[in-house]
PDB file of C-alpha atoms in Angstrom:
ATOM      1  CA  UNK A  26      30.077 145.113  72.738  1.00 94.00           C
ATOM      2  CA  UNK A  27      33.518 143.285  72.512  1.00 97.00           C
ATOM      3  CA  UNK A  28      35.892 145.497  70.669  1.00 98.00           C
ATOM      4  CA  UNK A  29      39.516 144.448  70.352  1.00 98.00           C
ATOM      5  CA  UNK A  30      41.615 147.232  68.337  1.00 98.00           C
ATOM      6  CA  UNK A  31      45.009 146.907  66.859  1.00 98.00           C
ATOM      7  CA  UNK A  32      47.711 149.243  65.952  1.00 97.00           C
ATOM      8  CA  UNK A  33      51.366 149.221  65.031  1.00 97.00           C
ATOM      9  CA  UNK A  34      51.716 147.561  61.929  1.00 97.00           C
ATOM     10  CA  UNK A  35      53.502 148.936  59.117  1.00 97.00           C
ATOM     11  CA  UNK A  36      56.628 148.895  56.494  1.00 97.00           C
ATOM     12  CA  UNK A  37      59.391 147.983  57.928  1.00 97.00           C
ATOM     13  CA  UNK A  38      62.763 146.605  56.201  1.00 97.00           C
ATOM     14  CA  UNK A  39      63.995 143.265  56.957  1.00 98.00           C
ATOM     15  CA  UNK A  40      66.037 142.857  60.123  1.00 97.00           C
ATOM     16  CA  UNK A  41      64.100 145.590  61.497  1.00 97.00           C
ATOM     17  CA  UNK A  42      61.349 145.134  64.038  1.00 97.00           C
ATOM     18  CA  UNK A  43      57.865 146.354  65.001  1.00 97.00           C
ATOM     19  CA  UNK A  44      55.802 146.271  68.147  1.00 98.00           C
ATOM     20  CA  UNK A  45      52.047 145.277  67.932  1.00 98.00           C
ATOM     21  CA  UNK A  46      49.247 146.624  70.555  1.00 98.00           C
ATOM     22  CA  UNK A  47      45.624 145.471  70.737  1.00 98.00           C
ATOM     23  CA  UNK A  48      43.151 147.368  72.988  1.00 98.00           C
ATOM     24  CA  UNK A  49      40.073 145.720  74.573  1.00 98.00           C
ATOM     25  CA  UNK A  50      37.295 146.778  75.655  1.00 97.00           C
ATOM     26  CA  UNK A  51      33.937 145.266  76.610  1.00 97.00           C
ATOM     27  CA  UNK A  52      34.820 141.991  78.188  1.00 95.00           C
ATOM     28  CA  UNK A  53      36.532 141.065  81.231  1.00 96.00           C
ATOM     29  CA  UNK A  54      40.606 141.168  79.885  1.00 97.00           C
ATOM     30  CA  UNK A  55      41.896 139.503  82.825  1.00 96.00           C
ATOM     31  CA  UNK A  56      39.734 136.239  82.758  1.00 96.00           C
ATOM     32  CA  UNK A  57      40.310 136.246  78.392  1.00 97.00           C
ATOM     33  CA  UNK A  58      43.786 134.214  77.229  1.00 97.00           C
ATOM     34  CA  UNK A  59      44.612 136.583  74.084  1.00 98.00           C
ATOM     35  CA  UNK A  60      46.216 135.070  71.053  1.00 98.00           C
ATOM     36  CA  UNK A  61      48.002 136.670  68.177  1.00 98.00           C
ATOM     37  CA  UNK A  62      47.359 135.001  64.008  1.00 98.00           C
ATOM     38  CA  UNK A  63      48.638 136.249  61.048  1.00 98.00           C
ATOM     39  CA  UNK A  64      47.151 135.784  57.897  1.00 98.00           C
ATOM     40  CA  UNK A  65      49.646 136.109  54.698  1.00 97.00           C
ATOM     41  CA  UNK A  66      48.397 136.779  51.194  1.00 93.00           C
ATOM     42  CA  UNK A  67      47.263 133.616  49.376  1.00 95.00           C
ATOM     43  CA  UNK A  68      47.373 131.757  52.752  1.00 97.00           C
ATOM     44  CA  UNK A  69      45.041 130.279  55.522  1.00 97.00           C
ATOM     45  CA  UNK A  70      45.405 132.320  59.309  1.00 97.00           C
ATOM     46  CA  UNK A  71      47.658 130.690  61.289  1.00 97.00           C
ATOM     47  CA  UNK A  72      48.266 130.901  65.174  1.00 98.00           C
ATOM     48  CA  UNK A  73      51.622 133.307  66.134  1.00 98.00           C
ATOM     49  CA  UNK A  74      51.543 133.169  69.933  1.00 98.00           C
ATOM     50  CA  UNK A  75      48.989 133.225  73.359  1.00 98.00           C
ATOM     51  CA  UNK A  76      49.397 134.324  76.490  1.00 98.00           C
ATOM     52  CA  UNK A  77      47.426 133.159  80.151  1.00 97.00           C
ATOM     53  CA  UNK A  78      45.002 135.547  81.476  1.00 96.00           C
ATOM     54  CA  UNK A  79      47.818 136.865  83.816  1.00 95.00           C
ATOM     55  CA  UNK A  80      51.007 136.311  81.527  1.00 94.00           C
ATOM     56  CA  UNK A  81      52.225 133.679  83.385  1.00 95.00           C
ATOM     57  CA  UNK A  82      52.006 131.387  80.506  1.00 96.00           C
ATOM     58  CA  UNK A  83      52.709 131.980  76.642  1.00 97.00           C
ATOM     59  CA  UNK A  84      53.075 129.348  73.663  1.00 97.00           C
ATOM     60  CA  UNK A  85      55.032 130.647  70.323  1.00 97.00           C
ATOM     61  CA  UNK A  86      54.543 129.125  67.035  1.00 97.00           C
ATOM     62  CA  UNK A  87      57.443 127.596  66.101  1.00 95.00           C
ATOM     63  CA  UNK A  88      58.254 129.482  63.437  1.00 92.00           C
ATOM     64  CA  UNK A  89      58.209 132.315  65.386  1.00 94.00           C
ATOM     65  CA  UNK A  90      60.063 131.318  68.815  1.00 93.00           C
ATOM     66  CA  UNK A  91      62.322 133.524  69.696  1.00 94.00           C
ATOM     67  CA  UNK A  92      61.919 136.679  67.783  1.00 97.00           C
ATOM     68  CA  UNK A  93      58.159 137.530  68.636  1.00 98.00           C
ATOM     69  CA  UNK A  94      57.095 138.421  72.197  1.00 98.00           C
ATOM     70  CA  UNK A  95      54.233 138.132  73.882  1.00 98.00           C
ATOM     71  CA  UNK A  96      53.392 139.920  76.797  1.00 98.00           C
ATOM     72  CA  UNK A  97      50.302 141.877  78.072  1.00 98.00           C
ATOM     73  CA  UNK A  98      48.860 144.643  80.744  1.00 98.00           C
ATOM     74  CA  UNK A  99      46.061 144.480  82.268  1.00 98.00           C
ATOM     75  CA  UNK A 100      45.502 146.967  84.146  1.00 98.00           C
ATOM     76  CA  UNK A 101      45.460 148.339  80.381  1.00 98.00           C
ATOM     77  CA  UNK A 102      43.317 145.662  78.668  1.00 98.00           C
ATOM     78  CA  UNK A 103      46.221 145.649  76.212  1.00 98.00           C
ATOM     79  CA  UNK A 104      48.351 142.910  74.912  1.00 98.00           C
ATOM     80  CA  UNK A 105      51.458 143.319  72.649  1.00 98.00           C
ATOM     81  CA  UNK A 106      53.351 141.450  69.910  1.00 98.00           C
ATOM     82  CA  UNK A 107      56.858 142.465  70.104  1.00 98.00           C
ATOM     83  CA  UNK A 108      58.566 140.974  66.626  1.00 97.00           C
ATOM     84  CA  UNK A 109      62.228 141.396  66.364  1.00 97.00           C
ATOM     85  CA  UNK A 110      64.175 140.173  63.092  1.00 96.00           C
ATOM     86  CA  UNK A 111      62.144 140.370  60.523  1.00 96.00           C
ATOM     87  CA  UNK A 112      61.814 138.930  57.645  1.00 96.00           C
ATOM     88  CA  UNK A 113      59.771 139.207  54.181  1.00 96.00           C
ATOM     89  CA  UNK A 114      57.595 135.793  55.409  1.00 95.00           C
ATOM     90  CA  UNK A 115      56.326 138.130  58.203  1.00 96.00           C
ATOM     91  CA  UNK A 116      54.525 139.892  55.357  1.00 97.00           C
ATOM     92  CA  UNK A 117      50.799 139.090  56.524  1.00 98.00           C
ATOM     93  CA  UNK A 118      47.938 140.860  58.337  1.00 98.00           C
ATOM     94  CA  UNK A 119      48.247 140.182  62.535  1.00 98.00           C
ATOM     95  CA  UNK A 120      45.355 139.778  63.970  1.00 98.00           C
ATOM     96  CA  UNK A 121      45.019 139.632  68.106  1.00 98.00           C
ATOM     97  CA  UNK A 122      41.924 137.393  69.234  1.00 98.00           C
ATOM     98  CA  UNK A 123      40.568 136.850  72.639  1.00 98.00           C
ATOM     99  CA  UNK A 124      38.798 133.525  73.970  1.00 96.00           C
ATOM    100  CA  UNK A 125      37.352 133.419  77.616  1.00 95.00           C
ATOM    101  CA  UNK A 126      36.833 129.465  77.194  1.00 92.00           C
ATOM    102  CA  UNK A 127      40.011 128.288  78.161  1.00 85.00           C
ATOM    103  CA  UNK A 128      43.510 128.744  76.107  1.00 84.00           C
ATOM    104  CA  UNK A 129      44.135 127.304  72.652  1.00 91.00           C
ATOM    105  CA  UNK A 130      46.025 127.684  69.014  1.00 95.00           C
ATOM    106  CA  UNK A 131      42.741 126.859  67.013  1.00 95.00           C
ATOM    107  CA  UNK A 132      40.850 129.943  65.433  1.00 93.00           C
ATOM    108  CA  UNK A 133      37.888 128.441  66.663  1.00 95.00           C
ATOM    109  CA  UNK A 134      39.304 128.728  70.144  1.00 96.00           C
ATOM    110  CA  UNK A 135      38.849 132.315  69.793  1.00 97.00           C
ATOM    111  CA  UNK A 136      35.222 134.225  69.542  1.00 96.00           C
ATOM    112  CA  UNK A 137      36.778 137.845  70.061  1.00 98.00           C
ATOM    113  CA  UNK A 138      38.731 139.128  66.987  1.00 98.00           C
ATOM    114  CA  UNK A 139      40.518 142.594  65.839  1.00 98.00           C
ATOM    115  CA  UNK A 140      40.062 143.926  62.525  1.00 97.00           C
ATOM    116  CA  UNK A 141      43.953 143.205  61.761  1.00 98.00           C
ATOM    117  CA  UNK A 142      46.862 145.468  61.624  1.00 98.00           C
ATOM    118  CA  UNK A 143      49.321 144.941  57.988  1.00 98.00           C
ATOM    119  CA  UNK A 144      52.855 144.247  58.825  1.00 98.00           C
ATOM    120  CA  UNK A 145      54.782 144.525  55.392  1.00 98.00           C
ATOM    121  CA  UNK A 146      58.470 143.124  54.986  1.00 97.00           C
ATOM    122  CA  UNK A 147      60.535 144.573  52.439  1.00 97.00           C
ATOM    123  CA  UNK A 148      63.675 142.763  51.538  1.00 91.00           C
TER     124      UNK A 148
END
């Protein structure tokens, strides 16, 4: 079955920075656009960042752009989140998510998701 597992998350202060993974396995990485949500306490899941099925295409939330990074491997079946900057509103669980439809910033876009990794701010 579909498995996608991340790992990375963790206590960090703010201004520091943390690099997400997310392993797949069971499904076809390099035909699946992989996404990136985030979830923060009290609040609904909200999209972070995607990235094409061969990383020549990515789309940033804006409240993100320009201090998370998307990128991917595939001869891994890995994609990463690399968040620099950060700040206490990056408190939230990070979820990757893969969808072999098409591409998209809905979280019905996505049928593949990770368990979540916690990313915690401290100011």
């Amino acid at each position: 079955q579909v498995q996608l597992v991340e790992s990375g998350g963790g206590l960090v202060q703010a201004g520091g920075s943390l690099r997400l993974s997310c392993a797949a396995s069971g499904l076809t990485f390099s035909r699946t656009t992989m996404g990136w949500f985030r979830q923060a306490p009290g609040k609904e899941r909200e999209f972070v960042a995607r990235i094409s099925r061969f990383g020549s295409s990515t789309l940033y939330a804006n409240s993100v752009e320009g201090r998370f990074t998307i990128s991917r491997d595939n001869a891994k079946s890995t994609v990463y989140l690399q968040i620099l900057s950060l700040k206490p509103e990056d408190t939230a669980v990070y979820y990757c998510a893969g969808n072999t439809r098409g591409s998209g910033t809905r979280d019905s876009d996505y049928e593949y998701w990770g368990q979540g990794t916690q990313v915690t701010v401290s100011s």
